[in-house]
XYZ file of C-alpha atoms in Angstrom:
679
model
C 90.867 115.091 110.000
C 93.335 117.904 108.557
C 92.895 118.229 104.623
C 90.954 115.422 102.424
C 90.186 115.480 99.177
C 87.066 113.153 97.860
C 86.548 114.625 94.585
C 86.926 112.594 91.834
C 88.359 113.324 88.113
C 86.610 111.395 84.654
C 89.561 111.057 82.346
C 87.742 110.400 79.006
C 91.276 110.041 77.940
C 91.841 107.832 79.206
C 89.225 105.460 78.672
C 89.550 105.581 75.354
C 93.252 105.325 74.664
C 92.731 101.609 77.287
C 90.239 100.899 74.365
C 92.205 101.943 71.759
C 94.867 99.936 72.616
C 92.470 96.744 72.858
C 91.036 97.325 69.332
C 94.054 97.957 68.276
C 95.621 94.573 69.732
C 92.232 92.761 68.574
C 93.329 93.806 64.882
C 96.790 92.307 64.652
C 95.470 89.370 66.823
C 92.995 88.382 63.827
C 95.971 90.039 60.918
C 98.241 87.330 59.160
C 101.274 86.268 60.095
C 103.176 87.969 57.887
C 106.564 89.861 56.812
C 107.446 93.116 58.465
C 110.403 94.756 58.446
C 108.872 97.141 61.324
C 107.637 94.344 63.872
C 111.304 93.068 63.826
C 113.096 95.707 64.183
C 110.694 96.111 67.005
C 110.801 93.022 68.923
C 114.521 91.856 68.453
C 116.024 94.281 70.553
C 117.951 92.354 73.093
C 117.945 92.355 77.070
C 119.633 90.103 79.968
C 118.331 90.887 82.788
C 114.742 89.752 82.995
C 116.342 86.429 82.055
C 119.493 84.155 83.193
C 120.144 84.166 79.186
C 120.044 86.910 76.156
C 116.665 86.931 74.456
C 114.953 89.219 72.456
C 112.492 91.932 74.196
C 109.719 89.947 72.608
C 110.424 86.376 74.330
C 112.087 88.091 77.645
C 109.600 85.919 80.259
C 108.928 90.043 82.269
C 107.864 93.471 81.992
C 110.454 94.999 80.145
C 111.561 98.673 79.064
C 115.128 99.977 77.776
C 115.953 103.779 77.743
C 118.895 103.228 74.905
C 121.310 105.472 74.321
C 119.982 107.350 71.360
C 117.150 108.818 74.453
C 120.057 109.973 76.670
C 121.691 111.639 74.269
C 118.605 113.880 73.037
C 117.965 115.449 76.156
C 119.526 117.120 79.943
C 120.246 114.071 81.913
C 122.213 114.731 85.211
C 120.037 112.840 87.523
C 119.003 109.353 86.219
C 116.056 108.988 88.371
C 114.970 112.139 85.912
C 114.729 109.954 82.682
C 113.594 106.564 84.583
C 110.471 108.858 85.599
C 108.692 108.872 81.822
C 108.387 104.975 81.478
C 105.688 102.909 81.557
C 105.431 101.186 85.375
C 107.675 103.928 86.971
C 107.211 106.829 89.725
C 109.280 108.587 91.248
C 109.040 109.676 95.516
C 109.686 113.058 95.661
C 109.966 112.564 99.926
C 110.957 115.835 101.338
C 111.552 117.537 98.300
C 115.138 116.303 97.746
C 114.908 112.832 96.834
C 114.147 110.670 93.182
C 113.685 107.882 94.595
C 113.098 105.514 91.657
C 109.645 103.134 92.347
C 108.119 100.013 90.084
C 104.386 99.450 90.583
C 103.387 102.300 93.142
C 106.560 100.089 95.540
C 108.514 102.508 97.457
C 112.268 102.956 95.589
C 113.946 100.063 98.642
C 112.275 97.640 96.393
C 113.839 98.444 93.253
C 117.153 96.806 92.687
C 120.039 98.522 91.449
C 121.923 96.974 89.024
C 125.659 98.151 87.522
C 126.018 96.005 83.944
C 124.324 93.577 86.411
C 125.885 94.464 89.480
C 124.037 95.365 92.790
C 125.042 98.670 93.960
C 123.439 100.266 98.039
C 123.886 102.562 99.472
C 121.301 101.798 102.094
C 123.372 100.835 105.377
C 125.489 104.396 104.625
C 122.817 106.653 104.273
C 119.326 104.052 105.699
C 116.560 108.016 104.842
C 117.369 111.052 101.654
C 119.508 107.714 99.656
C 118.804 109.261 95.887
C 122.616 107.940 95.596
C 122.868 104.763 93.541
C 121.540 105.643 90.000
C 124.167 107.917 89.821
C 127.594 106.553 90.429
C 127.636 105.641 86.508
C 128.900 108.351 83.397
C 126.108 108.701 81.520
C 129.006 108.878 78.626
C 129.208 105.314 79.215
C 126.211 104.284 79.251
C 125.257 102.153 76.313
C 121.747 100.970 77.980
C 119.006 100.533 80.577
C 117.220 97.977 81.108
C 114.031 98.163 83.172
C 112.625 94.860 84.639
C 108.886 95.829 86.222
C 107.576 92.754 88.496
C 109.636 91.085 90.829
C 112.704 88.924 89.890
C 113.537 87.558 93.650
C 113.970 84.498 91.399
C 117.112 85.673 89.287
C 118.600 88.030 92.326
C 116.909 87.956 95.276
C 116.675 90.214 97.987
C 115.665 94.238 96.663
C 114.223 92.736 93.756
C 110.416 92.709 95.002
C 109.379 95.615 92.736
C 111.829 95.618 90.027
C 114.898 95.646 88.837
C 117.073 98.699 86.935
C 120.208 97.693 85.150
C 122.842 100.146 83.750
C 124.654 98.605 81.048
C 127.768 100.967 80.062
C 129.333 100.603 76.788
C 131.671 97.325 75.814
C 135.088 98.237 74.819
C 135.952 99.225 70.645
C 137.751 97.260 68.399
C 138.979 100.261 67.156
C 139.249 103.375 69.634
C 136.869 105.835 69.716
C 135.534 108.497 72.391
C 132.851 110.854 73.033
C 132.504 114.414 75.089
C 129.541 116.654 76.633
C 129.870 119.516 78.388
C 126.097 121.247 79.259
C 124.411 124.029 80.890
C 121.715 124.824 81.827
C 120.602 128.134 83.123
C 117.241 128.520 85.528
C 114.865 131.619 83.667
C 114.081 132.341 87.523
C 116.773 134.115 89.108
C 116.862 132.467 92.756
C 116.469 129.188 90.871
C 120.143 127.391 90.315
C 121.247 126.758 87.931
C 123.670 122.936 86.323
C 126.492 122.401 84.719
C 127.847 118.699 83.156
C 130.946 117.767 81.447
C 131.306 114.205 80.533
C 134.033 111.867 79.190
C 134.496 107.892 77.719
C 137.366 106.696 75.900
C 137.874 103.012 74.982
C 140.508 101.044 72.331
C 142.581 98.794 72.051
C 145.653 97.671 72.876
C 146.486 94.785 71.265
C 143.884 94.311 68.837
C 141.573 91.604 70.156
C 143.538 90.223 72.797
C 143.421 93.515 75.643
C 141.239 96.641 75.296
C 140.808 99.429 77.616
C 137.880 101.878 78.533
C 137.989 105.378 80.743
C 135.189 107.203 81.833
C 134.114 109.893 83.978
C 132.578 112.595 84.952
C 131.675 116.046 86.974
C 127.845 117.586 87.768
C 126.805 120.597 89.658
C 123.400 122.296 90.497
C 123.533 125.293 92.371
C 121.107 125.443 95.017
C 117.184 127.287 94.997
C 117.164 129.582 96.560
C 113.795 132.023 97.869
C 111.262 129.933 95.053
C 108.637 129.424 97.500
C 106.681 132.791 98.998
C 107.393 133.079 102.722
C 103.851 132.180 104.355
C 102.512 134.754 106.489
C 104.009 133.524 110.498
C 104.912 130.425 108.660
C 108.838 129.659 107.640
C 109.837 129.419 103.948
C 110.301 125.769 102.199
C 113.485 125.445 101.231
C 114.080 124.379 97.176
C 116.219 121.751 95.361
C 119.634 121.206 96.703
C 122.638 122.048 95.667
C 125.038 118.909 93.697
C 128.287 118.495 93.070
C 129.545 115.014 91.880
C 132.539 113.506 90.478
C 133.269 109.908 89.209
C 135.602 107.897 87.236
C 136.134 104.636 85.579
C 138.262 102.033 83.842
C 138.300 98.769 82.109
C 140.150 96.618 81.531
C 139.217 93.755 79.233
C 141.198 90.754 78.235
C 140.636 88.352 75.343
C 143.205 85.336 75.232
C 141.175 83.114 72.962
C 137.918 83.660 71.516
C 135.631 81.166 73.535
C 136.855 83.641 76.711
C 137.162 87.045 78.387
C 138.382 88.742 81.214
C 136.812 92.587 82.036
C 139.118 94.632 85.267
C 136.858 97.333 86.741
C 137.758 99.998 88.878
C 135.235 102.691 90.011
C 135.394 105.893 92.313
C 132.916 108.165 92.705
C 132.159 111.456 94.654
C 128.794 112.406 95.123
C 127.667 115.412 97.729
C 123.681 116.070 98.152
C 123.585 119.552 100.125
C 126.488 118.707 101.710
C 125.854 115.463 102.776
C 128.550 113.351 101.248
C 128.637 110.131 99.946
C 132.384 107.685 98.151
C 132.007 105.170 96.634
C 135.067 102.433 95.610
C 134.765 99.859 94.001
C 136.428 96.768 91.787
C 135.090 93.725 90.496
C 136.597 90.784 88.024
C 134.561 88.702 86.214
C 135.478 85.805 83.863
C 133.025 84.875 80.851
C 132.845 81.589 78.822
C 130.954 80.604 75.970
C 132.091 76.692 75.502
C 130.215 73.501 73.332
C 127.979 73.070 76.152
C 127.195 76.099 76.850
C 128.268 80.127 78.430
C 129.487 80.018 82.060
C 130.005 83.430 84.094
C 131.700 84.293 87.632
C 131.854 87.628 88.824
C 133.576 88.926 92.102
C 132.962 92.195 93.451
C 133.443 94.550 96.520
C 132.820 98.522 97.010
C 133.077 100.132 100.389
C 130.812 103.196 100.264
C 131.660 105.938 102.692
C 128.920 108.248 103.828
C 131.883 111.359 105.750
C 129.224 113.335 106.643
C 126.113 111.427 108.450
C 122.496 111.445 107.835
C 121.764 114.112 110.660
C 121.591 118.400 109.357
C 123.640 119.915 111.366
C 125.881 116.760 112.092
C 129.117 115.128 111.620
C 128.784 111.584 111.865
C 130.632 109.507 109.933
C 130.006 106.196 108.795
C 131.861 103.151 106.337
C 129.665 100.198 104.211
C 131.465 97.148 102.636
C 129.925 94.416 100.580
C 132.246 91.542 98.727
C 130.028 89.326 96.916
C 131.527 86.050 94.555
C 128.542 85.335 91.709
C 128.845 82.503 89.090
C 126.336 80.703 86.602
C 125.766 78.247 83.619
C 123.210 78.890 80.820
C 123.228 75.629 79.835
C 120.965 74.384 76.139
C 119.114 71.090 76.755
C 118.198 69.638 73.437
C 116.012 67.520 75.379
C 112.433 69.092 76.008
C 113.387 71.945 73.874
C 114.696 73.649 77.328
C 117.567 76.114 78.376
C 118.491 75.996 81.699
C 119.943 78.455 83.961
C 121.832 77.842 87.469
C 124.054 79.265 89.889
C 124.886 80.543 93.466
C 125.347 84.018 94.915
C 127.571 84.058 98.102
C 127.323 87.807 99.859
C 128.544 89.559 102.988
C 127.842 93.165 104.021
C 129.563 95.451 106.969
C 129.093 98.627 108.905
C 131.142 100.545 111.000
C 129.141 103.298 112.241
C 131.005 105.186 115.467
C 127.877 107.511 116.211
C 124.571 104.642 115.494
C 125.929 100.869 116.142
C 126.430 101.821 119.572
C 123.644 100.361 121.678
C 120.863 101.581 123.289
C 121.942 104.654 125.232
C 121.732 103.765 128.916
C 121.958 99.941 128.794
C 124.653 97.908 130.145
C 125.561 96.937 126.214
C 125.995 100.491 125.483
C 129.035 101.497 123.209
C 130.842 97.427 123.557
C 130.747 97.393 119.585
C 130.178 99.759 116.528
C 130.391 97.301 114.105
C 127.804 94.555 112.420
C 128.270 92.614 109.714
C 125.883 89.657 108.183
C 126.108 86.880 104.907
C 123.946 85.339 103.086
C 124.188 82.704 100.511
C 121.483 81.588 97.004
C 121.435 78.447 94.814
C 119.280 79.260 91.828
C 117.450 78.263 89.298
C 115.887 78.631 85.369
C 114.291 76.527 82.449
C 112.561 77.897 80.029
C 111.303 75.509 77.976
C 109.964 75.488 74.777
C 106.551 73.543 74.206
C 106.369 74.947 71.023
C 107.941 77.211 67.695
C 105.314 80.161 69.781
C 104.662 78.855 73.358
C 107.311 79.302 75.860
C 107.753 78.358 79.462
C 109.957 79.794 82.095
C 110.033 78.288 85.238
C 112.205 79.704 88.199
C 112.901 79.190 92.108
C 115.764 80.510 93.978
C 116.269 79.730 97.786
C 118.694 82.433 99.603
C 119.836 81.871 102.851
C 120.224 84.552 105.279
C 122.732 84.393 108.653
C 120.119 85.863 110.627
C 116.632 84.790 109.104
C 117.069 81.199 107.344
C 115.602 80.118 103.928
C 113.275 81.523 101.773
C 112.329 79.899 97.925
C 111.522 82.542 95.208
C 109.956 80.391 92.927
C 108.212 81.982 88.726
C 106.196 80.320 86.701
C 106.011 82.778 83.303
C 104.495 82.029 79.899
C 105.269 83.918 76.498
C 103.194 83.160 73.562
C 103.945 84.314 70.270
C 99.932 84.476 69.081
C 101.660 85.451 65.063
C 104.221 87.701 63.936
C 102.601 90.688 64.985
C 101.449 90.385 68.756
C 103.083 88.372 71.681
C 100.906 87.745 75.035
C 102.679 86.774 78.254
C 101.875 86.658 81.867
C 102.696 84.921 85.022
C 103.006 84.737 88.835
C 106.057 85.327 91.704
C 106.556 85.243 94.955
C 109.488 87.381 96.440
C 111.463 88.203 99.860
C 113.387 90.960 100.921
C 115.110 90.690 104.275
C 115.517 93.355 106.902
C 118.541 95.883 105.437
C 121.810 95.358 107.382
C 119.958 98.679 110.065
C 116.756 97.234 110.599
C 117.883 93.912 111.790
C 120.460 94.934 114.464
C 119.451 96.102 117.584
C 122.385 98.118 117.988
C 121.569 100.423 116.033
C 119.882 103.702 116.869
C 119.222 106.997 115.347
C 117.813 109.959 115.987
C 114.232 111.053 115.322
C 110.927 112.613 114.350
C 112.703 116.438 113.508
C 115.120 116.613 116.248
C 118.497 115.557 117.721
C 117.913 116.534 121.307
C 113.601 116.898 121.599
C 112.933 114.354 118.784
C 112.695 110.315 119.159
C 114.732 107.592 118.693
C 114.416 104.955 116.427
C 116.486 101.156 116.486
C 116.795 98.475 114.816
C 115.122 95.143 115.358
C 115.628 91.317 115.510
C 111.577 90.387 115.944
C 110.756 92.026 112.639
C 110.328 89.395 109.948
C 111.386 89.619 105.963
C 109.141 90.808 103.384
C 107.150 88.915 101.233
C 105.206 89.336 98.045
C 103.380 87.627 95.276
C 102.674 88.857 92.310
C 100.443 89.189 88.870
C 100.632 90.326 85.326
C 99.072 89.621 82.309
C 99.105 91.462 79.136
C 100.924 91.917 75.368
C 103.435 93.597 72.952
C 102.631 94.386 69.375
C 104.163 95.419 66.915
C 103.150 95.604 63.247
C 103.844 97.901 60.577
C 104.492 101.607 61.516
C 102.584 100.872 65.462
C 104.547 99.224 68.522
C 103.395 99.497 71.717
C 102.225 97.282 74.778
C 99.507 96.283 77.511
C 100.362 94.858 81.161
C 97.593 94.298 83.754
C 99.910 94.134 87.288
C 98.709 92.607 91.247
C 101.231 93.012 93.785
C 100.294 91.792 97.407
C 102.755 92.808 99.860
C 103.411 90.835 103.499
C 105.068 92.192 106.908
C 106.494 95.240 104.817
C 108.824 97.159 106.942
C 108.300 100.567 108.448
C 109.325 103.250 110.798
C 106.774 105.306 110.193
C 104.437 104.731 113.651
C 106.549 107.550 115.681
C 106.153 110.522 118.131
C 108.324 112.904 120.105
C 104.707 114.128 122.228
C 106.314 111.328 125.263
C 102.964 110.948 126.755
C 101.435 109.913 122.924
C 104.272 107.341 122.202
C 103.248 104.347 124.721
C 100.200 103.716 122.072
C 102.145 103.821 119.454
C 102.241 99.583 119.117
C 106.377 99.569 118.066
C 107.090 101.814 121.206
C 110.447 100.286 123.550
C 110.840 102.180 126.045
C 112.812 105.751 126.334
C 116.237 107.107 126.337
C 117.564 109.000 129.669
C 116.241 112.007 129.033
C 112.445 111.491 128.003
C 112.658 110.627 124.185
C 110.815 107.993 122.799
C 112.063 104.973 121.156
C 110.470 102.871 118.152
C 111.396 100.305 116.504
C 111.394 98.866 113.316
C 107.861 96.821 113.337
C 105.881 95.346 110.133
C 102.596 96.653 108.517
C 100.779 93.360 107.891
C 99.644 94.501 103.869
C 100.273 96.506 101.335
C 98.693 95.847 97.395
C 99.402 97.596 94.246
C 97.698 97.156 91.308
C 97.187 98.908 87.953
C 98.338 98.569 83.702
C 100.485 99.707 82.040
C 100.094 101.050 78.414
C 103.184 102.477 75.867
C 102.105 102.864 72.177
C 104.391 104.439 69.380
C 104.883 104.514 65.917
C 107.293 105.177 63.139
C 105.030 107.671 60.842
C 107.014 108.329 58.862
C 111.286 108.685 58.427
C 110.899 111.769 59.456
C 108.343 111.730 62.416
C 108.178 109.238 65.416
C 105.833 108.885 67.764
C 106.020 108.312 71.404
C 103.395 107.328 74.152
C 102.433 105.413 77.261
C 100.262 105.663 80.189
C 100.243 103.833 84.031
C 97.581 103.092 86.736
C 98.645 102.663 89.833
C 96.567 102.477 92.940
C 98.892 101.249 95.842
C 97.448 101.255 98.952
C 97.973 99.835 102.749
C 95.660 97.343 103.509
C 96.115 95.844 106.818
C 93.628 97.855 108.736
C 89.239 97.482 108.206
C 89.863 100.452 105.915
C 92.629 100.884 102.903
C 95.011 103.883 103.215
C 96.418 105.613 100.377
C 100.706 105.254 100.026
C 101.943 108.722 99.987
C 103.996 109.578 96.227
C 101.783 107.683 94.183
C 99.594 109.696 91.619
C 96.948 106.635 90.273
C 97.400 108.360 86.277
C 101.147 109.237 85.205
C 100.427 110.328 81.092
C 104.026 110.770 79.121
C 104.040 111.413 75.160
C 106.239 112.577 72.923
C 106.997 113.557 69.511
C 110.593 113.562 67.109
C 111.128 115.036 64.307
C 114.236 114.413 62.044
C 113.553 117.249 58.716
C 116.964 116.748 57.458
C 120.000 114.404 58.301
C 121.457 117.600 60.544
C 118.616 118.745 62.620
C 116.334 116.495 65.092
C 113.524 118.167 67.073
C 112.438 116.591 70.240
C 108.716 117.182 72.081
C 107.731 115.683 75.568
C 105.246 115.515 78.161
C 104.363 114.251 81.291
C 101.427 114.615 83.036
C 101.162 113.987 86.867
C 97.744 113.233 88.103
C 97.106 114.541 92.169
C 99.005 112.932 94.522
C 98.912 112.482 98.285
C 102.536 113.526 100.095
C 101.085 113.093 103.564
C 98.768 110.423 104.958
C 98.712 109.700 108.945
C 98.727 106.614 110.232
C 95.400 105.802 110.742
C 93.864 107.633 107.642
C 92.254 110.378 108.816
C 94.702 113.465 107.978
C 96.207 114.238 104.294
C 97.477 116.452 102.710
C 97.127 115.911 98.539
C 99.037 118.474 95.806
C 97.053 118.931 92.505
C 97.755 117.522 89.188
C 100.258 119.317 87.007
C 101.900 118.263 83.651
C 105.166 119.644 82.592
C 106.333 119.999 78.921
C 110.595 120.369 77.052
C 110.746 121.073 73.605
C 114.589 120.349 72.294
C 116.506 120.277 69.230
C 119.934 118.878 68.074
C 122.106 120.263 64.801
C 125.007 118.007 64.115
C 127.457 120.501 62.293
C 129.800 118.015 61.423
C 130.192 113.979 61.851
C 132.051 114.447 65.195
C 130.430 117.837 67.175
C 126.340 117.793 67.590
C 124.469 121.056 69.158
C 121.880 120.945 71.431
C 119.147 123.355 72.802
C 115.828 123.420 74.677
C 113.678 124.863 76.845
C 112.324 122.953 79.171
C 109.370 123.751 81.651
C 107.878 125.652 78.483
C 104.755 126.937 80.186
C 106.702 127.578 83.926
C 104.637 125.491 85.307
C 105.801 125.903 89.182
C 102.980 125.482 92.781
C 104.698 127.333 95.966
C 106.697 123.999 98.452
C 103.452 124.809 101.273
C 104.714 121.819 103.845
C 107.585 119.432 104.386
C 106.434 116.925 102.503
C 105.787 118.660 99.583
C 108.336 118.837 96.217
C 109.101 121.309 94.067
C 109.499 120.880 89.894
C 111.921 123.326 87.999
C 110.231 125.972 86.567
C 111.270 127.871 82.611
C 115.188 126.397 81.748
C 117.559 126.718 78.544
C 119.620 124.120 78.125
C 122.765 124.008 75.376
C 125.043 120.955 75.166
C 128.137 120.526 72.881
C 128.586 116.413 71.936
C 131.180 115.438 70.304
C 132.345 111.989 69.457
C 135.922 111.014 67.467
């Protein structure tokens, strides 16, 4: 065993926080159901991602968090993943130092479905590894809010939503002309670390009042690569720091409202993202019709995108590919007087294609090599959801989605959820859901293969396989939300059992040891071992999420959330912890508005120790110590149109050396300055 820590840490603050949350919730549960303006304001926020229709947050049949536009404006946000990491239940997978993948409830980023206005984005086929692209296709100035649904949502959204959904909702076209723009710069105290800049804008308004409107938005983001931020070990190799990033994006929307019942929107977006020399371009278009009729509401959406990987996935090589996705989705939401129900039903048809002349050539040395450089799959789905209002305080949501995959047949994803308003202050929530995830276009294709094991010439080779099975999960959650007077928050327990997790971690460049691996396929003509994707029998992730916020006064607001996650590979006789999953994550924040023109915000995030490397048998483990990072930002509204913001990020200058390729750097102390304009 190379490096194992068995030390256990006591966290009295954690136990106290949980005890206080339970005690407070119990007190609210006993409180009379009286009027409370603060309660109404907190729980009446409307969300659209957790079910088939708009609902108030307290009634949503899921665990939902919302990042508001104010949250985005209050701090520098060049990569949305960093902001998502401040939400309970969300952790970031920082593998290889360069990739901030979004994990929900301990499940990897592959199980987080990313949406933009309800339309999925997925760059996995074009960049199957190192894929941190899908959180950044939208200019931050055009974001109205972000809804994070934690827990499986496959009954509505299908494959990839086992962990949950992140829905980036853009700003609607204004009935009057309005715009915003921002420029930001962040300067590192360490001259070896990379500085960053951002410029962005959003503009919208009517061409013909109440009939035709237009919206334009764009942004440019640049971060210099780090230099020698990590020390040079004796006789070793200096690890690189954070990468060079250059992103640019532009979007346009045209909205037509022919009458009071209908709206038609057309969107066109183009983006180019350069992450340390790996270039990705995305062009997308969509056409959506929404109707509000006497019997209910309808929605029909056509969407298509093309993602071009201009570089490939292997350092030092240029192997471009191209992925195309086309989808047609529709749904109808209808209130049913009998039984006080609200029924949503719909369909989803999707086709994915990949052109990859380097990796889609079949297995080298076989008769079928170079026979085709393209692959495609199609799938369709039918779904239905019924919200049954049993009493004024109790609602039950039942739903199911049937997905039919071209290669893996049909699968059902049922869900049952109950929401009970104990009183005006406390809402109890709980449910159970089944979900499935089909192998990606690459994982299920035997003609796809790529070099691996750290070298393009003497490493190993990995291939897709028709033998792998779709992943399935069963999840449960139970908890509460509360809002009473100045206080609001929640407590939620969750458990997810994942079966047949698709994996490729079992591989080695050692030609002698290779035959002992269960997913060993054979050898290339040059002797490199070949391994196929395989299923891991079972993975379990369980834990709890807690949050508490207090509007202490008109000037002061306190924010906090805590997440405990225990994620393990439970396939063998001994459970093995998953990497990049800190068991304890704590976020604390305070907002102070001493005057109408001045705002001050402080934030603290704490991550406990986490494993950054665990061998397949669990015997060799590398652990990274826990750490805390504090930020301070100040805003000054100089005029109604101009706001100046400044801050110090990582106040204490907490840094640590990245000593292995599996480790990651946190940025050191840096200074932030931004100018926001609204007009």
